[in-house]
XYZ file of C-alpha atoms in Angstrom:
613
model
C 0.000 0.000 0.000
C 1.529 3.328 -1.113
C 1.126 6.701 0.548
C 0.635 10.305 -0.540
C 1.546 13.001 1.980
C 0.503 16.634 1.592
C 1.559 19.627 3.716
C 0.459 23.207 2.964
C 3.380 25.584 3.547
C 0.977 28.354 2.543
C -2.716 28.616 1.484
C -3.805 26.140 4.192
C -7.164 27.546 5.361
C -5.956 30.856 3.910
C -5.800 32.700 0.581
C -2.257 33.787 -0.230
C 1.310 32.388 -0.615
C 0.106 29.158 -2.239
C 2.750 26.513 -1.635
C 1.996 22.814 -1.130
C 4.566 20.110 -0.421
C 3.429 16.891 -2.116
C 5.201 13.630 -1.276
C 4.425 10.488 -3.296
C 6.647 7.575 -2.338
C 10.153 9.036 -2.174
C 9.371 11.956 -4.518
C 8.837 15.510 -3.219
C 7.152 18.132 -5.415
C 6.453 21.762 -4.503
C 3.146 22.969 -5.941
C 3.354 26.755 -6.427
C 5.587 29.164 -4.538
C 3.535 32.271 -3.815
C 3.620 35.513 -1.860
C 1.072 36.672 0.744
C -0.255 40.091 -0.232
C -1.453 41.025 3.270
C 1.957 40.887 5.004
C 5.109 42.982 4.764
C 7.260 40.891 7.143
C 8.558 37.319 6.790
C 4.994 35.988 6.931
C 4.689 36.942 3.271
C 6.875 33.897 2.394
C 5.792 30.253 2.664
C 7.331 28.323 5.572
C 10.407 27.032 3.727
C 12.045 25.952 7.010
C 9.624 22.988 7.067
C 11.433 21.526 4.039
C 14.939 21.611 5.480
C 16.376 23.075 8.667
C 19.836 23.118 7.042
C 18.598 24.929 3.928
C 19.699 22.184 1.532
C 16.532 22.238 -0.555
C 18.067 20.507 -3.593
C 18.323 17.251 -1.644
C 14.682 17.471 -0.575
C 12.803 18.577 -3.707
C 12.559 16.792 -7.051
C 10.873 19.727 -8.806
C 8.626 22.782 -8.479
C 5.399 23.256 -10.453
C 3.932 26.753 -10.929
C 0.259 26.770 -11.939
C 0.021 30.387 -13.226
C 1.551 33.866 -13.076
C -0.445 35.456 -10.221
C 1.906 36.562 -7.454
C 0.143 34.600 -4.730
C 1.248 31.525 -6.701
C 4.675 32.517 -8.074
C 5.728 35.618 -6.106
C 8.163 33.825 -3.765
C 9.872 31.798 -6.497
C 12.927 34.067 -7.094
C 13.431 34.348 -3.327
C 13.342 30.557 -2.912
C 15.716 29.863 -5.802
C 18.205 32.731 -5.572
C 18.147 33.638 -1.856
C 17.312 30.256 -0.311
C 19.377 28.353 -2.889
C 17.054 25.889 -4.663
C 18.648 24.939 -7.972
C 16.410 22.143 -9.322
C 13.893 22.045 -12.187
C 10.842 24.329 -12.282
C 7.886 23.603 -14.560
C 5.248 26.036 -15.861
C 3.432 26.653 -19.143
C 4.890 28.827 -21.928
C 2.557 31.827 -21.274
C 3.289 31.675 -17.546
C 7.026 31.614 -18.294
C 6.646 34.708 -20.498
C 4.471 36.777 -18.141
C 5.912 35.849 -14.720
C 9.078 37.998 -14.903
C 7.116 41.151 -15.760
C 4.773 40.848 -12.786
C 7.645 39.849 -10.483
C 9.640 42.923 -11.521
C 6.602 45.179 -11.015
C 6.200 43.775 -7.508
C 9.924 44.208 -6.800
C 9.756 47.890 -7.800
C 6.849 48.520 -5.423
C 8.324 46.605 -2.469
C 12.014 47.533 -2.813
C 12.242 50.801 -4.779
C 9.147 52.503 -3.318
C 8.751 50.930 0.124
C 12.455 50.370 0.795
C 12.264 46.738 1.963
C 15.572 44.852 2.024
C 14.598 41.179 2.546
C 13.497 40.697 -1.054
C 14.782 39.495 -4.411
C 16.566 41.619 -7.038
C 16.059 42.037 -10.794
C 19.024 39.713 -11.363
C 17.399 37.141 -9.077
C 14.288 37.169 -11.285
C 16.340 36.649 -14.454
C 18.429 33.861 -12.927
C 15.365 32.167 -11.488
C 13.586 32.073 -14.843
C 16.624 30.394 -16.427
C 15.798 27.299 -14.377
C 12.255 27.077 -15.803
C 11.296 24.262 -18.181
C 8.170 25.334 -20.111
C 5.497 22.713 -20.829
C 2.538 22.486 -23.217
C -1.033 21.385 -22.592
C -1.614 17.623 -22.713
C 2.147 17.061 -22.827
C 3.443 14.340 -20.509
C 6.788 15.403 -19.051
C 9.095 12.766 -17.597
C 10.808 14.545 -14.692
C 12.823 11.421 -13.899
C 12.448 7.670 -14.296
C 9.494 7.467 -11.907
C 7.934 10.954 -11.827
C 5.817 12.420 -14.635
C 3.592 15.489 -14.878
C 0.834 16.543 -17.301
C -0.775 20.029 -17.555
C -4.494 20.616 -18.254
C -6.294 23.807 -19.307
C -7.532 25.759 -16.252
C -9.123 28.929 -17.708
C -8.621 31.580 -14.969
C -5.840 33.572 -16.706
C -3.732 33.188 -19.828
C -1.484 30.145 -19.376
C -3.067 28.838 -16.160
C -2.874 25.062 -15.850
C -3.922 22.257 -13.557
C -1.281 19.550 -13.182
C -1.512 15.781 -12.843
C 1.479 14.361 -10.944
C 2.071 10.648 -11.303
C 4.513 8.364 -9.490
C 3.038 5.204 -7.993
C -0.189 7.088 -7.250
C -1.786 10.039 -9.024
C -2.480 13.534 -7.689
C -4.151 16.448 -9.474
C -3.361 19.993 -8.326
C -5.750 22.602 -9.713
C -4.010 25.884 -8.882
C -6.711 28.498 -9.635
C -9.316 27.594 -12.249
C -12.634 28.700 -13.712
C -15.398 26.360 -14.842
C -17.273 29.145 -16.678
C -16.023 30.361 -20.080
C -15.787 34.137 -20.438
C -15.163 36.708 -23.181
C -11.546 35.734 -23.801
C -10.810 32.381 -22.116
C -12.414 28.941 -22.128
C -13.449 26.863 -19.115
C -11.230 24.429 -17.225
C -11.212 20.815 -18.364
C -9.744 17.525 -17.177
C -10.439 13.922 -18.121
C -11.802 11.268 -15.748
C -8.294 10.404 -14.572
C -9.515 9.163 -11.141
C -6.582 10.485 -9.107
C -5.901 9.236 -5.606
C -6.010 12.873 -4.500
C -7.452 16.065 -5.980
C -6.064 19.265 -4.412
C -8.468 22.069 -5.292
C -8.640 25.791 -4.619
C -11.718 26.972 -2.683
C -11.627 30.763 -2.945
C -15.418 30.819 -3.409
C -16.236 27.690 -1.401
C -19.808 28.666 -0.510
C -20.630 31.178 -3.272
C -23.013 30.443 -6.148
C -22.686 33.282 -8.637
C -25.495 34.855 -10.585
C -25.395 34.350 -14.352
C -22.549 36.058 -16.191
C -25.008 38.094 -18.252
C -26.780 39.571 -15.212
C -23.442 40.407 -13.548
C -22.254 42.180 -16.707
C -25.486 44.184 -16.952
C -25.273 45.197 -13.284
C -21.623 46.255 -13.695
C -22.287 48.383 -16.794
C -25.362 49.973 -15.213
C -23.417 51.093 -12.127
C -20.499 52.455 -14.185
C -22.864 54.328 -16.515
C -24.903 55.866 -13.666
C -21.777 57.034 -11.852
C -20.137 58.762 -14.831
C -23.455 60.323 -15.910
C -23.632 61.881 -12.426
C -20.140 63.338 -12.912
C -18.270 60.793 -10.781
C -15.004 58.956 -11.304
C -15.023 55.126 -11.342
C -11.966 53.237 -10.072
C -11.792 49.551 -11.016
C -8.798 47.822 -9.368
C -7.636 44.859 -11.466
C -4.522 42.800 -11.953
C -2.736 43.772 -15.152
C -3.525 40.541 -16.995
C -6.695 38.495 -16.775
C -9.802 40.242 -15.421
C -8.402 43.498 -16.808
C -8.777 42.239 -20.391
C -12.162 40.685 -19.635
C -13.630 43.917 -18.248
C -11.942 46.105 -20.866
C -13.609 44.025 -23.598
C -16.959 44.519 -21.848
C -16.581 48.293 -21.366
C -15.143 48.886 -24.853
C -18.111 47.138 -26.494
C -20.576 49.047 -24.277
C -18.971 52.448 -24.987
C -19.165 51.687 -28.722
C -22.797 50.598 -28.489
C -23.889 53.584 -26.371
C -21.669 56.154 -28.187
C -20.291 57.390 -24.850
C -17.556 60.055 -24.809
C -16.451 59.747 -21.146
C -12.733 58.831 -21.144
C -11.697 55.321 -20.100
C -8.110 54.625 -19.035
C -5.992 51.575 -18.344
C -3.157 52.328 -15.944
C -1.203 49.124 -15.650
C 1.458 50.068 -18.183
C 1.095 46.573 -19.611
C -1.565 47.200 -22.249
C 0.786 46.824 -25.196
C 2.636 43.903 -23.648
C -0.668 42.271 -22.810
C -1.708 42.523 -26.450
C 1.598 40.946 -27.473
C 1.028 38.036 -25.106
C -2.491 37.425 -26.403
C -1.202 37.504 -29.984
C 1.640 35.143 -29.125
C -0.537 32.691 -27.188
C -3.761 33.026 -29.165
C -4.238 29.243 -28.859
C -4.990 29.672 -25.140
C -7.970 32.001 -25.766
C -11.557 30.980 -26.488
C -12.995 30.138 -29.893
C -14.518 33.600 -30.474
C -11.181 35.372 -30.008
C -9.394 32.855 -32.220
C -12.001 32.985 -35.001
C -12.009 36.810 -35.247
C -8.295 37.334 -34.682
C -7.317 37.456 -38.386
C -9.911 40.186 -39.073
C -9.524 42.201 -35.863
C -7.557 41.848 -32.651
C -10.241 42.321 -29.994
C -7.597 43.554 -27.556
C -6.911 46.654 -29.675
C -9.435 48.697 -27.706
C -11.131 51.604 -29.476
C -12.327 53.530 -26.404
C -9.614 52.760 -23.830
C -6.401 54.764 -23.642
C -3.240 54.669 -21.569
C -3.398 56.428 -18.220
C -1.026 59.256 -17.285
C -0.748 60.290 -13.623
C -1.767 63.920 -14.217
C -5.158 62.714 -15.520
C -6.198 61.719 -11.969
C -6.466 65.396 -10.974
C -8.505 66.505 -13.997
C -12.136 67.481 -13.368
C -15.066 65.561 -14.766
C -16.065 61.900 -14.998
C -13.761 59.108 -16.078
C -13.267 55.348 -15.692
C -9.848 53.974 -14.721
C -8.731 50.358 -14.665
C -5.744 50.339 -12.290
C -3.524 47.623 -10.886
C -3.144 45.870 -8.506
C -6.540 44.343 -7.840
C -6.458 44.260 -4.024
C -5.428 47.921 -3.428
C -2.351 46.727 -1.519
C 0.039 49.023 -3.428
C 0.617 50.756 -6.753
C -1.564 52.973 -8.929
C -4.915 51.600 -7.756
C -4.078 52.520 -4.136
C -2.806 55.976 -5.163
C -6.037 56.718 -7.032
C -8.143 55.402 -4.165
C -6.410 57.840 -1.799
C -7.146 60.738 -4.185
C -10.777 59.889 -4.899
C -12.090 58.257 -1.715
C -13.352 61.546 -0.170
C -15.954 62.338 -2.853
C -19.328 60.509 -2.589
C -19.889 61.058 -6.333
C -16.997 58.687 -7.042
C -17.223 54.913 -7.026
C -14.865 51.977 -6.555
C -15.853 48.611 -8.042
C -13.843 45.655 -6.741
C -14.427 42.854 -9.260
C -12.217 40.170 -7.686
C -11.321 38.499 -4.422
C -9.355 40.560 -1.870
C -7.148 38.785 0.655
C -8.071 39.621 4.285
C -5.768 42.370 5.572
C -5.377 44.195 2.240
C -6.866 47.665 1.771
C -9.326 46.192 -0.728
C -10.657 43.722 1.852
C -10.960 46.480 4.480
C -12.888 48.716 2.072
C -15.247 45.846 1.221
C -15.735 45.173 4.937
C -17.177 48.696 5.256
C -14.338 50.431 7.108
C -14.886 54.199 6.895
C -11.346 55.205 7.880
C -8.378 53.470 6.250
C -5.006 53.921 7.912
C -1.921 53.182 5.808
C 1.449 51.813 6.977
C 2.809 55.364 7.316
C -0.012 56.335 9.693
C -1.967 58.424 7.176
C -5.747 58.229 7.541
C -8.187 58.323 4.630
C -11.950 58.804 5.032
C -13.950 56.518 2.748
C -16.912 58.477 1.392
C -17.031 57.132 -2.170
C -19.501 54.441 -3.235
C -18.160 50.890 -2.762
C -19.375 48.025 -4.946
C -18.297 44.392 -5.036
C -19.355 42.801 -8.327
C -17.725 39.403 -8.677
C -15.945 38.950 -11.977
C -13.319 36.795 -10.337
C -11.996 34.015 -12.555
C -12.215 31.431 -9.776
C -14.650 28.527 -9.738
C -17.620 29.020 -7.428
C -19.003 26.225 -5.225
C -20.950 24.761 -8.145
C -17.830 24.813 -10.340
C -15.700 23.088 -7.683
C -18.235 20.262 -7.418
C -18.357 20.075 -11.219
C -14.582 19.562 -11.399
C -14.735 16.828 -8.742
C -17.431 15.105 -10.785
C -15.235 15.452 -13.877
C -11.954 14.154 -12.387
C -13.529 11.418 -10.214
C -10.944 11.485 -7.392
C -10.750 9.031 -4.480
C -9.897 11.826 -2.023
C -10.173 15.633 -2.070
C -8.034 18.211 -0.277
C -9.154 21.841 -0.012
C -6.664 24.736 -0.084
C -6.625 28.461 -0.977
C -9.780 29.355 0.947
C -11.135 30.692 4.223
C -11.354 28.104 7.032
C -15.029 28.592 7.901
C -16.180 28.392 4.289
C -13.936 25.417 3.525
C -15.523 23.493 6.404
C -18.969 23.972 4.833
C -17.761 22.782 1.412
C -15.900 19.854 2.976
C -19.111 18.551 4.537
C -20.981 18.975 1.264
C -18.344 17.033 -0.702
C -18.418 14.187 1.819
C -22.220 14.127 1.665
C -22.635 14.308 -2.119
C -19.696 12.185 -3.270
C -19.123 9.920 -0.288
C -15.355 10.374 -0.452
C -12.882 11.604 2.186
C -12.229 15.350 2.131
C -9.526 17.271 4.014
C -8.986 20.968 4.787
C -5.591 21.175 6.558
C -4.111 24.366 7.979
C -0.566 25.464 7.206
C 1.968 22.949 8.513
C -0.637 20.181 8.964
C -0.092 16.856 7.210
C -2.667 14.898 5.219
C -1.768 11.257 4.493
C -3.601 9.268 1.809
C -3.185 5.533 1.282
C -3.010 4.564 -2.389
C -3.948 1.268 -3.953
C -1.143 -0.806 -5.464
C -1.944 -2.280 -8.875
C -1.523 -6.035 -9.422
C -1.786 -7.368 -13.001
C -3.803 -10.598 -13.276
C -4.903 -12.970 -16.056
C -8.650 -13.398 -16.646
C -10.207 -15.973 -18.969
C -12.433 -14.830 -21.843
C -15.444 -16.659 -20.408
C -14.970 -15.076 -16.972
C -14.553 -11.650 -18.588
C -17.801 -12.102 -20.511
C -19.606 -13.025 -17.290
C -18.233 -9.799 -15.747
C -19.665 -7.763 -18.638
C -23.047 -9.470 -18.270
C -23.199 -8.951 -14.497
C -25.349 -6.322 -12.765
C -23.535 -3.013 -12.092
C -22.306 -2.669 -8.548
C -24.521 -0.255 -6.615
C -22.924 2.757 -5.015
C -20.091 3.687 -7.330
C -20.385 7.413 -7.658
C -18.939 8.079 -11.099
C -19.506 5.205 -13.473
C -21.141 1.787 -13.666
C -18.536 -0.585 -12.249
C -19.051 -4.315 -12.699
C -18.882 -6.367 -9.484
C -16.398 -9.239 -9.416
C -15.881 -11.879 -6.749
C -13.130 -14.396 -7.326
C -9.970 -16.139 -6.248
C -6.317 -15.493 -7.160
C -4.391 -18.589 -8.186
C -0.657 -18.764 -8.755
C 0.133 -20.127 -12.243
C 3.678 -21.143 -13.234
C 2.823 -20.816 -16.939
C 1.902 -17.143 -16.604
C 3.894 -14.063 -15.561
C 1.089 -13.042 -13.213
C -1.560 -14.709 -11.017
C -4.743 -15.997 -12.604
C -8.080 -14.586 -11.413
C -10.867 -17.189 -11.277
C -14.501 -16.199 -10.973
C -17.044 -18.082 -8.836
C -17.986 -20.479 -11.655
C -14.331 -21.408 -12.352
C -13.594 -21.820 -8.626
C -16.481 -24.292 -8.376
C -15.748 -26.208 -11.607
C -11.931 -26.299 -11.551
C -11.166 -26.402 -7.828
C -14.320 -28.074 -6.529
C -14.941 -25.281 -4.006
C -18.402 -23.921 -3.224
C -18.548 -20.105 -2.965
C -19.933 -18.719 0.290
C -21.455 -15.209 0.556
C -20.505 -13.407 3.761
C -22.614 -10.546 5.031
C -20.419 -7.810 6.495
C -21.405 -5.663 9.472
C -19.986 -2.489 10.966
C -21.096 -0.878 14.231
C -20.871 2.921 14.460
C -21.550 4.537 17.865
C -23.027 8.040 18.129
C -23.661 10.720 20.751
C -27.363 10.708 21.699
C -27.351 14.278 23.045
C -25.748 15.628 19.862
C -28.272 13.752 17.715
C -31.145 15.189 19.740
C -29.700 18.701 19.486
C -29.292 18.399 15.694
C -32.833 17.053 15.316
C -34.111 19.991 17.395
C -32.104 22.477 15.272
C -33.628 20.981 12.116
C -37.122 21.324 13.691
C -38.350 17.754 13.326
C -42.015 17.858 14.440
C -41.646 14.691 16.558
C -41.110 13.876 20.217
C -39.038 10.712 20.327
C -40.164 7.792 22.474
C -36.539 6.584 22.445
C -33.890 9.335 22.295
C -31.837 7.169 19.921
C -34.592 7.567 17.309
C -33.320 11.121 16.723
C -30.206 9.706 15.052
C -32.239 7.409 12.777
C -34.511 10.326 11.847
C -31.487 12.394 10.801
C -30.085 9.443 8.849
C -33.404 8.802 7.097
C -33.352 12.280 5.589
C -29.616 12.150 4.667
C -29.749 8.653 3.138
C -32.918 9.400 1.193
C -31.063 12.339 -0.390
C -28.121 10.028 -1.206
C -30.377 7.349 -2.707
C -32.201 9.909 -4.848
C -28.947 11.405 -6.137
C -27.702 7.916 -7.112
C -30.992 6.623 -8.508
C -31.135 3.773 -5.952
C -34.108 2.155 -4.232
C -34.814 3.667 -0.784
C -37.015 2.058 1.834
C -37.730 2.354 5.577
C -39.251 -1.065 6.490
C -39.337 -0.250 10.209
C -39.498 3.402 11.260
C -36.641 4.444 13.548
C -35.187 0.921 13.362
C -34.175 0.078 9.767
C -33.235 1.994 6.601
C -32.423 0.352 3.250
C -30.483 1.969 0.393
C -30.076 -0.466 -2.475
C -28.675 -3.674 -0.966
C -27.249 -1.984 2.140
C -29.116 -1.948 5.437
C -28.680 0.576 8.281
C -30.085 -0.680 11.596
C -30.455 0.821 15.044
C -28.480 -1.440 17.389
C -30.676 -3.464 19.815
C -29.026 -1.696 22.720
C -26.763 1.297 23.208
C -26.347 4.419 21.032
C -25.047 2.740 17.855
C -26.104 2.052 14.294
C -25.159 -1.092 12.369
C -24.354 -0.984 8.643
C -24.816 -4.343 6.920
C -23.858 -5.287 3.343
C -22.700 -8.046 0.974
C -19.252 -7.851 -0.671
C -20.747 -6.740 -4.006
C -22.080 -3.605 -2.289
C -18.742 -2.525 -0.805
C -18.663 0.785 -2.677
C -22.198 1.697 -1.675
C -21.497 0.758 1.940
C -18.465 3.058 1.931
C -20.570 5.966 0.687
C -23.279 5.282 3.265
C -20.673 5.137 6.034
C -19.361 8.544 4.887
C -22.906 9.969 5.080
C -23.447 8.410 8.511
C -20.146 9.887 9.758
C -20.896 13.386 8.454
C -24.493 13.302 9.756
C -23.692 12.017 13.237
C -20.284 13.650 13.743
């Protein structure tokens, strides 16, 4: 039995400094190496000391994988390679390799040149770091060494973002950030049914179900239009690549349609470079962009011009897209300080803001913002949060789990309270283990070893003709009961089915009914039943647990299309071929099943555990 170990060095029950240490067998892979935007001290870096107290990271790590160019996923990479001394291979996609150094240098200028911090990387560090990068293409399988291979999948989110499948003895999929909804310039994330032992997924919007994209776009344009018509200035903080292009496309089309003359500016200084990247990596965009590209580059905006700093002080309405997106530094923060006093003005925050950043504090409704230098700014402008974030919402996360069909799920890159809600939902709906570790906590997954066997044609045909096993959550799996027999004429054991065991070995198969007793806390069950307002007074307090289970298991049966029955109220529940009984004495339930229903029994046990925890 193999093992997969996972330790978040960052982004464990938190959004920021994504960095996961993945250990499969004797292989160690670092998944992302990000910076925390809310901190200015050493907490901005992942906890690299966990890897090696001596600082010899080359002996520990086999490779680093970077999912995309956002700084909370790649911002600590030059520090780790050039300051800490890691010298091994780094893998990322071609667009990520092209864009990373520009964003890293922009961040360095803000932190070092403007703020005067010393514990940071240099421009030379960025260049030297990127020399170690090995770019990869979508659907390419890269052999890192004899045993370790990686494969990138399209993630949407931003140009070049990828999910990665890491394969040694077991398989793990790491999503990075992804989007399951196609937008105006990128497609939706996709992965095949690779059935990994572990899926590590971001959970930025763990409990959010977004309104339709069309209604969000209409609401956004309405608010911008109303503000500028009333003479106000609209500040839209965005990161230079990604949502910036998405919203610029939207505003440019609207200005053209409405014949508006109010100036619109883009401040990031990356407009031209962004256009170059989209031309260079046109294959990463959606079908609409690709099909119209030869006639017109949709990123050559007609109504959006480059921003100059003096423009901020000019009278009259305007719209400015300014980076960065969380108001933690740069032009967007400078403009916010200038415009925040006037109630005619508006700030629209279209993406997620890490707790602790100015953007998060503004969204929380703080009326006085104090900066690091002790300056206080009164927030009188209108504040709007219209989610155009390119992260999957709760529905999208569940959709990806359904698509990949993992055996276990681990949640990262999210807020602890919201992750706990999603964790329970995943366990309930999919019946698989789900983990939400904090930074420095270890998750260990046991993986199944594969044993090749020989199967006769007649036995194989009987497998195909057999009834599907109830309870498998992703596909119809054929049940098989048999016996392994060593065979000197074959390179592997022979697998005999029940008919062959009886005919060739003279053995009569015996069906064994399996039972598992699961105790529960009566007082907790009563409290939960009271919270859920069951209109019943229980003759036996233990009946509260069976009442809760009846509702939960009926939901499971309905979602799986299985027969559900309660032959004896409060005493017995049947889902398919599995029976859940109230123990004759004591606060326990008994789950009873035949070997062919093993998968269903496992799912029911997961529901029982989550219901009676």
